[in-house]
Every structure is written in structure tokens, then in C-alpha cells.
Amino acid sequence: MIHGDEPGSFPHGVLAERHPAIIRRVRDAFPYGPDVRGALDALLTSCVEGVIEPLPADAHDLDHWRAWGLDGYAGRSWYEVPWLWSESYFYRLLLETVGHFRPGPWQGLDPFRPFKLAELDAPGTDEELAALDGLEGRPERERAQALLHGSLWGNRADLGFRLSDTGARDRAAVPALVADDGESLWTLLAPPEAAHGTLCLVADNAGRELIPDLLLAAHLLAHGRIGRVVLHVKPYPYYVSDATTADVVDALRRLTAAPGAAAGYGRRLWAAMTDGTLTVRAHPFAAAPLPYERMPDDLRAEFAAATLTVVKGDLNYRRLVGDRRWPPTTPFEDVTAYFPGPVVALRTLKSDVITGLSAGTEAALTAAEGQGWRTGGTHALIQTRK
């Protein structure tokens, strides 16, 4: 299991550098009063030098976090507990610090919203939406493939990742995928067999990643590749840019207000929301610090009933396969054997965890880039387990 206690490692850098940077950005983004600003400063110091503090006794989700391990980890160093747990709990404490769950003027306010909206309104988003016009009239399979890869590479739009790696935006993506099970994905979404089925799409980031996810969903619905899409989002702001229900609405409004083909996608998605063929699910376990192998029974039943579950992004990949230092050639099918139905991972690589590579691919990547290929955000994969 991966921990953050090794200086110079990627997880250590997240805990020691990314989290303090996020606190500073949030602190500067809002006119918080002295009490909140002081509490944010204290959280910053705790993250770097201190120990994990428990939630208040009246926290609404205290029972959840106690079940997820809080009693055993409180009082220990952030670096000594499993990295997946410490990352997730950091965001929960950050929301506690700014009063997100407490009655008062800041209740319910997303502390990451300014960053999300800036990304959504960036000129690059206009360019990406304009590219949809060029797909009009192309064969359906060609459009489907283009939208699938748009959703895959949209995973580079990760604000938390770029806060700690300022060069990430400028590094060019490597088009060749380190693993590509795309053909298996399309066999699971072949009309008319899947036309009455359900796709569970486990979203990752908001804004410029969520829009391509929604575009792909719109295409699959419109062309009978699936009958219904359930979009799984986070129940509260999480990991800087992870998508919530509010972010889904923002993305739909951005699409419907755009010129050209994008507006048509937006209108179809809006209609799909209103008639129930596109629904949003915000299960508490979506923000749990645990692998999906420990999902609750109700969520397991949802995934079991789905024709296919598509899991987006790096964090969800870590939760899908387990946040462990697997040998890269460990079969993806083996580490996801517990999952209750067919599952596909769409991910750009931004952490050490990786499975399902051939020995030749691993050797070539390591020879060319050392271990940087695992965390640089320039490589991607599509992995399928039927």
C-alpha cells in the first residue's frame, strides 16, 4: 500500500507541496474573515509538520469517517497513513475549516469554484467545442472514437495536479496509449444489444474534463449505444476540481450557450436530464478514502445491474485497482476481478499506480523516461474487464 513517508516520492510531494499550495490558493480566492484565515493557516502547518486532527464531535459525517478509519489514524502523521486516506481526509478537513458544512455565510460554497469557472471559461474550452463542428457528417463510429479520446485526454484537465506541477500544461501528450482496450469497450456498447442498457459513468474532474464526458454520453444515447446514463459525481467539493452536481449544471449551461454543434449537444443533454435518460448520482462513497473493493452493497448493486461502468481519471483508477505498488505487468483483469460488472478505465497517468502493461511497454517507457512516465500526465490508457 502506498504511503507518503518517502522523501522525494510523488506521494510525499503531494502532501508536502500540493496541499499547502491548495490551502494558499483557497485562502486568497475568498475574503474570509480572521477566524477562517487563521484556521487555514493552522491546517497548512498541520499538513506539513503536524498530525491528523479528528473531526468535530458534531460533524454530520463523523460516523462515516470513523467507519473509514479515522479513529485509527487521528494523532498520527499525515505521512504515516495510507496516501489515499490522507489525501481524501485533507479535503474533508479543508471543507470543515472554511465552514462548508456549518450554518453561516460560507455554508455550501464550493471553495474551488473560482478555479473551476476560470477553467470552464478559458479560451481553450471554446477551441475544443468548436472542433465539434468538424465532426458533423463523419461516420458514427469515427465520431464515437473521437469523443472517446476526447473524454480520455480531457483527464489532463486536473487543477490539483497542475497546482503542484506548473509545467504540466506545457508538456505534450503522447498519442500512443500505454494500454488500449478500446475495441473491447465498443463490443460492450454495440447497438442494438446495449440500446436498453445502463452506462454508469464515474466522473472525475469538472469543467474541461466533464464536458467531453458529457459529449460522449450524448453521442452514446443518441445513437442507441446505450439507453440510459447514470453520471456518478462527488457529494461535495473534493480534490480541487472533482465534479459535483453543480459542476454538471455549469457544464450543461456552457454547452447550451456555445455556438455551433456544441449547443445541440447541450440541448440534447439538458433534455436527457429532464426525461431521466441522463441522471446524476452523488453517493457518499464517491468521496470515501477507500478502494472500490470495499464499496457498500447498494453501490455494488448499481454497478452489477449496469451494462458497463466507465471509471474516469487517476484517483478513480487508484480506487479501482487499489492504491498499491503493483508490478506494472499485474493483469488489470486480476485486480478488478471483484468488480460486480464489466468495467472500463479511462485515465491519464498522474500517480505511481499502474497495472495491465506488457513487459515490453514497461521496459520501453522506463528506458525512455525513467519512472517519470507514471506521474507526468503525458501518457494514457483504456483498460477493459468484461
Short mmCIF file of C-alpha atoms in Angstrom, two decimals:
data_model
loop_
_atom_site.label_atom_id
_atom_site.label_comp_id
_atom_site.label_asym_id
_atom_site.label_seq_id
_atom_site.Cartn_x
_atom_site.Cartn_y
_atom_site.Cartn_z
CA MET A 1 0.00 0.00 0.00
CA ILE A 2 1.31 3.46 -0.93
CA HIS A 3 2.24 5.91 1.84
CA GLY A 4 3.72 9.39 1.64
CA ASP A 5 6.62 8.89 4.03
CA GLU A 6 9.41 8.57 1.46
CA PRO A 7 11.05 11.99 0.82
CA GLY A 8 11.31 12.69 -2.89
CA SER A 9 8.46 10.34 -3.79
CA PHE A 10 5.41 11.55 -5.69
CA PRO A 11 3.01 11.00 -2.74
CA HIS A 12 5.35 12.86 -0.38
CA GLY A 13 5.38 15.80 -2.79
CA VAL A 14 1.59 15.89 -2.87
CA LEU A 15 1.37 16.03 0.91
CA ALA A 16 4.27 18.44 1.43
CA GLU A 17 3.78 20.77 -1.56
CA ARG A 18 0.43 20.35 -3.32
CA HIS A 19 -1.77 20.51 -0.24
CA PRO A 20 -0.14 23.68 1.15
CA ALA A 21 -0.42 25.26 -2.31
CA ILE A 22 -4.13 24.44 -2.43
CA ILE A 23 -4.68 25.98 1.01
CA ARG A 24 -2.93 29.18 -0.08
CA ARG A 25 -5.00 29.38 -3.27
CA VAL A 26 -8.27 28.91 -1.38
CA ARG A 27 -7.21 31.43 1.26
CA ASP A 28 -6.53 34.06 -1.41
CA ALA A 29 -9.62 33.31 -3.50
CA PHE A 30 -12.19 34.46 -0.93
CA PRO A 31 -12.44 37.34 1.57
CA TYR A 32 -12.56 35.03 4.54
CA GLY A 33 -12.52 36.66 7.96
CA PRO A 34 -9.73 36.37 10.53
CA ASP A 35 -11.13 33.20 12.11
CA VAL A 36 -11.24 31.22 8.87
CA ARG A 37 -7.93 32.60 7.63
CA GLY A 38 -6.27 31.66 10.91
CA ALA A 39 -7.78 28.17 10.73
CA LEU A 40 -6.49 27.73 7.18
CA ASP A 41 -3.02 28.74 8.29
CA ALA A 42 -3.21 26.21 11.11
CA LEU A 43 -4.29 23.48 8.67
CA LEU A 44 -1.35 24.33 6.44
CA THR A 45 1.07 23.97 9.34
CA SER A 46 -0.59 20.71 10.39
CA CYS A 47 -0.27 19.26 6.88
CA VAL A 48 3.46 19.92 6.72
CA GLU A 49 4.57 19.49 10.31
CA GLY A 50 1.73 18.18 12.44
CA VAL A 51 -0.59 15.25 12.93
CA ILE A 52 -4.07 14.32 11.73
CA GLU A 53 -6.76 16.04 13.76
CA PRO A 54 -10.16 14.37 14.34
CA LEU A 55 -13.40 15.84 13.03
CA PRO A 56 -15.58 17.77 15.49
CA ALA A 57 -17.87 15.59 17.58
CA ASP A 58 -20.95 17.07 15.85
CA ALA A 59 -19.71 16.63 12.26
CA HIS A 60 -22.57 15.31 10.13
CA ASP A 61 -20.46 12.55 8.61
CA LEU A 62 -18.39 11.58 11.65
CA ASP A 63 -19.82 8.05 11.67
CA HIS A 64 -18.79 7.58 8.03
CA TRP A 65 -15.23 8.69 8.73
CA ARG A 66 -14.96 6.58 11.85
CA ALA A 67 -16.02 3.58 9.78
CA TRP A 68 -13.43 4.60 7.17
CA GLY A 69 -10.57 4.55 9.69
CA LEU A 70 -10.46 7.93 11.44
CA ASP A 71 -10.16 6.52 14.95
CA GLY A 72 -7.04 4.60 13.99
CA TYR A 73 -5.35 7.45 12.12
CA ALA A 74 -6.11 10.55 14.24
CA GLY A 75 -2.99 11.71 16.05
CA ARG A 76 -0.63 10.16 13.52
CA SER A 77 1.50 11.96 10.95
CA TRP A 78 -0.09 12.65 7.58
CA TYR A 79 2.88 10.84 6.04
CA GLU A 80 2.46 7.61 8.01
CA VAL A 81 -1.06 6.64 6.97
CA PRO A 82 -2.12 5.31 3.55
CA TRP A 83 -1.77 8.05 0.94
CA LEU A 84 -5.27 7.58 -0.48
CA TRP A 85 -6.70 8.08 3.01
CA SER A 86 -4.58 11.13 3.89
CA GLU A 87 -5.38 12.85 0.58
CA SER A 88 -9.10 12.34 0.95
CA TYR A 89 -9.19 13.40 4.57
CA PHE A 90 -7.24 16.56 3.76
CA TYR A 91 -10.09 17.76 1.54
CA ARG A 92 -12.67 16.90 4.17
CA LEU A 93 -10.76 18.94 6.78
CA LEU A 94 -10.33 21.82 4.33
CA LEU A 95 -14.11 21.99 3.90
CA GLU A 96 -14.53 21.88 7.67
CA THR A 97 -12.07 24.76 8.02
CA VAL A 98 -13.93 27.06 5.62
CA GLY A 99 -17.37 26.28 7.09
CA HIS A 100 -18.73 24.41 4.09
CA PHE A 101 -20.97 22.16 6.20
CA ARG A 102 -21.72 24.62 9.03
CA PRO A 103 -24.59 27.12 9.33
CA GLY A 104 -23.21 30.51 8.38
CA PRO A 105 -22.31 32.71 5.41
CA TRP A 106 -19.92 30.18 3.82
CA GLN A 107 -22.17 27.14 4.12
CA GLY A 108 -22.46 25.21 0.87
CA LEU A 109 -19.99 27.41 -1.01
CA ASP A 110 -17.52 25.49 -3.15
CA PRO A 111 -14.05 26.82 -2.20
CA PHE A 112 -12.71 25.63 -5.55
CA ARG A 113 -15.43 27.25 -7.67
CA PRO A 114 -13.35 30.23 -8.90
CA PHE A 115 -10.74 27.86 -10.31
CA LYS A 116 -13.35 25.63 -11.92
CA LEU A 117 -15.15 28.53 -13.58
CA ALA A 118 -11.90 30.02 -14.87
CA GLU A 119 -11.09 26.68 -16.49
CA LEU A 120 -14.58 26.36 -17.94
CA ASP A 121 -14.45 29.87 -19.40
CA ALA A 122 -10.90 29.62 -20.76
CA PRO A 123 -10.33 30.26 -24.50
CA GLY A 124 -9.11 26.70 -24.83
CA THR A 125 -12.60 25.46 -24.00
CA ASP A 126 -14.01 27.46 -26.93
CA GLU A 127 -11.44 25.88 -29.25
CA GLU A 128 -12.31 22.38 -28.07
CA LEU A 129 -16.05 22.99 -28.51
CA ALA A 130 -15.51 24.46 -31.97
CA ALA A 131 -13.81 21.21 -33.01
CA LEU A 132 -17.21 19.51 -32.70
CA ASP A 133 -18.30 21.27 -35.88
CA GLY A 134 -15.65 19.36 -37.80
CA LEU A 135 -17.10 16.03 -36.64
CA GLU A 136 -20.53 16.72 -38.08
CA GLY A 137 -21.23 14.48 -41.05
CA ARG A 138 -18.47 12.00 -40.20
CA PRO A 139 -19.38 8.30 -39.82
CA GLU A 140 -20.87 7.44 -36.45
CA ARG A 141 -18.03 5.16 -35.40
CA GLU A 142 -15.46 7.81 -36.25
CA ARG A 143 -17.33 10.39 -34.16
CA ALA A 144 -17.68 7.92 -31.30
CA GLN A 145 -13.96 7.19 -31.35
CA ALA A 146 -13.08 10.89 -31.40
CA LEU A 147 -15.38 11.63 -28.46
CA LEU A 148 -14.00 8.67 -26.52
CA HIS A 149 -10.46 10.00 -26.91
CA GLY A 150 -11.68 13.50 -26.06
CA SER A 151 -13.01 12.11 -22.79
CA LEU A 152 -9.77 10.19 -22.18
CA TRP A 153 -7.41 13.10 -22.78
CA GLY A 154 -9.75 15.51 -21.03
CA ASN A 155 -8.41 13.88 -17.87
CA ARG A 156 -5.34 16.11 -18.27
CA ALA A 157 -7.58 18.99 -17.10
CA ASP A 158 -6.79 18.38 -13.44
CA LEU A 159 -6.39 21.57 -11.42
CA GLY A 160 -4.93 19.91 -8.36
CA PHE A 161 -2.29 18.19 -10.49
CA ARG A 162 -1.29 21.44 -12.17
CA LEU A 163 -1.06 23.31 -8.87
CA SER A 164 1.86 21.12 -7.85
CA ASP A 165 3.30 20.67 -11.35
CA THR A 166 3.30 24.01 -13.11
CA GLY A 167 4.87 22.55 -16.25
CA ALA A 168 2.11 20.00 -16.77
CA ARG A 169 0.10 22.22 -19.14
CA ASP A 170 3.06 22.66 -21.48
CA ARG A 171 4.09 19.02 -21.76
CA ALA A 172 2.82 17.38 -24.91
CA ALA A 173 0.67 14.29 -24.62
CA VAL A 174 1.97 11.06 -26.13
CA PRO A 175 -0.78 9.86 -28.52
CA ALA A 176 0.13 6.17 -28.36
CA LEU A 177 -1.68 4.63 -25.38
CA VAL A 178 0.28 2.51 -22.93
CA ALA A 179 -2.69 0.09 -22.97
CA ASP A 180 -5.60 0.21 -25.39
CA ASP A 181 -8.65 -2.00 -24.93
CA GLY A 182 -10.86 0.38 -26.88
CA GLU A 183 -12.20 -2.32 -29.18
CA SER A 184 -13.44 -4.31 -26.20
CA LEU A 185 -15.26 -1.22 -24.97
CA TRP A 186 -17.13 -0.87 -28.24
CA THR A 187 -18.21 -4.51 -28.21
CA LEU A 188 -19.91 -3.80 -24.86
CA LEU A 189 -21.64 -0.73 -26.31
CA ALA A 190 -22.74 -2.20 -29.63
CA PRO A 191 -26.26 -1.38 -30.81
CA PRO A 192 -28.84 -2.78 -30.66
CA GLU A 193 -27.69 -5.08 -27.84
CA ALA A 194 -26.90 -2.22 -25.44
CA ALA A 195 -29.69 0.10 -26.56
CA HIS A 196 -31.80 -0.59 -23.47
CA GLY A 197 -28.93 -0.89 -21.02
CA THR A 198 -27.44 1.47 -18.46
CA LEU A 199 -23.99 3.05 -18.51
CA CYS A 200 -22.57 4.13 -15.15
CA LEU A 201 -20.05 6.89 -15.84
CA VAL A 202 -17.92 7.61 -12.77
CA ALA A 203 -16.79 11.18 -13.40
CA ASP A 204 -13.52 12.71 -12.30
CA ASN A 205 -12.85 16.41 -12.93
CA ALA A 206 -15.28 19.24 -13.62
CA GLY A 207 -15.01 21.81 -16.42
CA ARG A 208 -12.86 20.88 -19.39
CA GLU A 209 -12.89 17.19 -18.48
CA LEU A 210 -16.55 16.91 -17.62
CA ILE A 211 -17.65 18.49 -20.90
CA PRO A 212 -16.02 15.75 -23.03
CA ASP A 213 -17.55 13.14 -20.72
CA LEU A 214 -20.98 14.64 -21.30
CA LEU A 215 -20.41 14.85 -25.05
CA LEU A 216 -19.54 11.16 -25.14
CA ALA A 217 -22.66 10.34 -23.12
CA ALA A 218 -24.80 12.38 -25.51
CA HIS A 219 -23.44 10.51 -28.52
CA LEU A 220 -23.94 7.09 -26.96
CA LEU A 221 -27.56 7.93 -26.10
CA ALA A 222 -28.32 9.48 -29.48
CA HIS A 223 -27.00 6.51 -31.46
CA GLY A 224 -28.51 3.68 -29.45
CA ARG A 225 -25.25 2.52 -27.93
CA ILE A 226 -26.85 2.81 -24.50
CA GLY A 227 -30.35 3.54 -23.23
CA ARG A 228 -29.57 5.40 -20.03
CA VAL A 229 -26.53 7.08 -18.44
CA VAL A 230 -26.01 7.48 -14.69
CA LEU A 231 -23.32 10.06 -14.02
CA HIS A 232 -21.63 9.44 -10.67
CA VAL A 233 -20.21 12.64 -9.15
CA LYS A 234 -18.88 13.71 -5.76
CA PRO A 235 -21.32 14.60 -2.97
CA TYR A 236 -19.26 17.68 -2.05
CA PRO A 237 -16.24 19.64 -3.39
CA TYR A 238 -13.26 17.32 -3.48
CA TYR A 239 -9.72 17.15 -4.87
CA VAL A 240 -9.93 20.77 -6.14
CA SER A 241 -11.63 20.04 -9.44
CA ASP A 242 -13.65 16.84 -8.95
CA ALA A 243 -17.14 17.17 -10.38
CA THR A 244 -20.25 17.80 -8.26
CA THR A 245 -23.87 18.20 -9.35
CA ALA A 246 -23.40 21.97 -9.54
CA ASP A 247 -20.48 21.43 -11.91
CA VAL A 248 -22.68 19.27 -14.15
CA VAL A 249 -25.20 22.11 -14.41
CA ASP A 250 -22.41 24.62 -15.13
CA ALA A 251 -21.08 22.38 -17.90
CA LEU A 252 -24.52 21.98 -19.48
CA ARG A 253 -25.08 25.73 -19.42
CA ARG A 254 -21.66 26.26 -21.01
CA LEU A 255 -22.57 23.86 -23.80
CA THR A 256 -26.03 25.26 -24.49
CA ALA A 257 -24.62 28.80 -24.67
CA ALA A 258 -21.87 27.83 -27.13
CA PRO A 259 -22.17 28.36 -30.89
CA GLY A 260 -22.37 25.61 -33.46
CA ALA A 261 -22.70 21.90 -32.82
CA ALA A 262 -21.85 22.25 -29.12
CA ALA A 263 -25.18 23.92 -28.42
CA GLY A 264 -27.02 20.99 -29.98
CA TYR A 265 -25.20 18.59 -27.69
CA GLY A 266 -26.08 20.81 -24.76
CA ARG A 267 -29.78 20.90 -25.60
CA ARG A 268 -29.91 17.12 -26.03
CA LEU A 269 -28.17 16.59 -22.71
CA TRP A 270 -30.49 19.05 -20.96
CA ALA A 271 -33.49 17.18 -22.37
CA ALA A 272 -31.95 13.86 -21.31
CA MET A 273 -31.68 15.17 -17.76
CA THR A 274 -35.32 16.22 -17.74
CA ASP A 275 -36.64 12.91 -19.13
CA GLY A 276 -34.39 10.75 -16.94
CA THR A 277 -32.21 9.13 -19.58
CA LEU A 278 -29.31 11.04 -18.01
CA THR A 279 -29.30 11.12 -14.21
CA VAL A 280 -26.79 12.27 -11.61
CA ARG A 281 -25.80 10.19 -8.59
CA ALA A 282 -23.75 11.53 -5.65
CA HIS A 283 -23.19 8.55 -3.39
CA PRO A 284 -21.30 9.26 -0.13
CA PHE A 285 -18.79 6.54 -1.04
CA ALA A 286 -17.69 8.64 -4.02
CA ALA A 287 -15.68 10.72 -1.52
CA ALA A 288 -14.53 7.81 0.62
CA PRO A 289 -10.81 7.25 1.25
CA LEU A 290 -11.12 3.58 0.29
CA PRO A 291 -10.78 1.35 -2.76
CA TYR A 292 -13.90 0.30 -4.63
CA GLU A 293 -13.33 -3.24 -3.43
CA ARG A 294 -14.87 -2.01 -0.15
CA MET A 295 -17.91 -0.35 -1.75
CA PRO A 296 -21.23 -0.66 0.12
CA ASP A 297 -23.89 -3.11 -1.02
CA ASP A 298 -26.22 -0.54 -2.60
CA LEU A 299 -23.46 0.83 -4.83
CA ARG A 300 -22.31 -2.68 -5.70
CA ALA A 301 -25.86 -3.49 -6.80
CA GLU A 302 -25.96 -0.43 -9.08
CA PHE A 303 -22.72 -1.37 -10.81
CA ALA A 304 -23.81 -5.00 -11.06
CA ALA A 305 -27.01 -4.00 -12.88
CA ALA A 306 -25.18 -1.76 -15.39
CA THR A 307 -24.30 -2.84 -18.90
CA LEU A 308 -20.95 -1.12 -18.35
CA THR A 309 -19.26 1.09 -15.78
CA VAL A 310 -16.71 3.59 -17.11
CA VAL A 311 -14.31 4.84 -14.44
CA LYS A 312 -12.63 8.13 -15.27
CA GLY A 313 -9.38 9.56 -14.06
CA ASP A 314 -6.36 8.90 -11.91
CA LEU A 315 -7.94 8.92 -8.45
CA ASN A 316 -10.76 6.62 -9.53
CA TYR A 317 -8.19 4.30 -11.11
CA ARG A 318 -6.32 4.13 -7.81
CA ARG A 319 -9.58 3.27 -6.08
CA LEU A 320 -10.49 0.72 -8.77
CA VAL A 321 -7.27 -1.32 -8.70
CA GLY A 322 -6.14 -0.50 -5.15
CA ASP A 323 -3.61 2.20 -4.26
CA ARG A 324 -0.65 -0.17 -4.20
CA ARG A 325 2.77 -0.52 -5.76
CA TRP A 326 1.70 -3.25 -8.16
CA PRO A 327 4.26 -4.61 -10.61
CA PRO A 328 3.13 -2.85 -13.83
CA THR A 329 2.58 -6.17 -15.56
CA THR A 330 0.00 -7.28 -12.96
CA PRO A 331 -3.10 -8.13 -15.04
CA PHE A 332 -5.82 -5.48 -14.88
CA GLU A 333 -8.37 -8.30 -15.00
CA ASP A 334 -6.98 -9.80 -11.82
CA VAL A 335 -7.03 -6.64 -9.69
CA THR A 336 -10.56 -5.77 -10.83
CA ALA A 337 -11.97 -9.31 -10.56
CA TYR A 338 -14.03 -8.21 -7.53
CA PHE A 339 -15.93 -5.57 -9.55
CA PRO A 340 -19.56 -6.67 -9.96
CA GLY A 341 -19.89 -5.98 -13.69
CA PRO A 342 -18.00 -5.02 -16.84
CA VAL A 343 -15.71 -2.05 -16.21
CA VAL A 344 -13.52 0.26 -18.30
CA ALA A 345 -10.85 2.62 -17.00
CA LEU A 346 -10.10 5.83 -18.93
CA ARG A 347 -7.09 7.52 -17.39
CA THR A 348 -4.08 9.74 -17.97
CA LEU A 349 -1.19 8.69 -15.75
CA LYS A 350 -0.60 11.10 -12.85
CA SER A 351 0.44 8.79 -10.00
CA ASP A 352 2.61 5.73 -9.46
CA VAL A 353 -0.14 3.12 -9.59
CA ILE A 354 -0.30 1.12 -12.81
CA THR A 355 -1.41 -2.37 -13.86
CA GLY A 356 -2.02 -4.22 -17.09
CA LEU A 357 1.08 -3.26 -19.08
CA SER A 358 3.07 -5.62 -21.23
CA ALA A 359 6.66 -6.22 -20.17
CA GLY A 360 7.84 -4.64 -23.41
CA THR A 361 5.80 -1.49 -22.89
CA GLU A 362 7.06 -1.06 -19.35
CA ALA A 363 10.67 -1.58 -20.41
CA ALA A 364 10.40 0.92 -23.26
CA LEU A 365 8.77 3.59 -21.09
CA THR A 366 11.34 3.19 -18.32
CA ALA A 367 14.25 3.25 -20.76
CA ALA A 368 12.97 6.49 -22.29
CA GLU A 369 11.76 8.34 -19.18
CA GLY A 370 12.92 6.58 -16.04
CA GLN A 371 9.88 6.46 -13.74
CA GLY A 372 8.56 9.85 -14.88
CA TRP A 373 6.12 8.24 -17.31
CA ARG A 374 4.00 7.17 -14.34
CA THR A 375 3.30 10.66 -12.99
CA GLY A 376 3.83 13.24 -15.75
CA GLY A 377 0.30 13.26 -17.20
CA THR A 378 1.54 12.69 -20.76
CA HIS A 379 0.56 9.02 -21.13
CA ALA A 380 -2.91 7.49 -21.09
CA LEU A 381 -4.71 4.16 -21.16
CA ILE A 382 -8.01 2.45 -21.89
CA GLN A 383 -8.37 -0.81 -19.95
CA THR A 384 -11.39 -3.09 -20.11
CA ARG A 385 -12.52 -6.02 -17.99
CA LYS A 386 -15.63 -7.67 -19.36
#
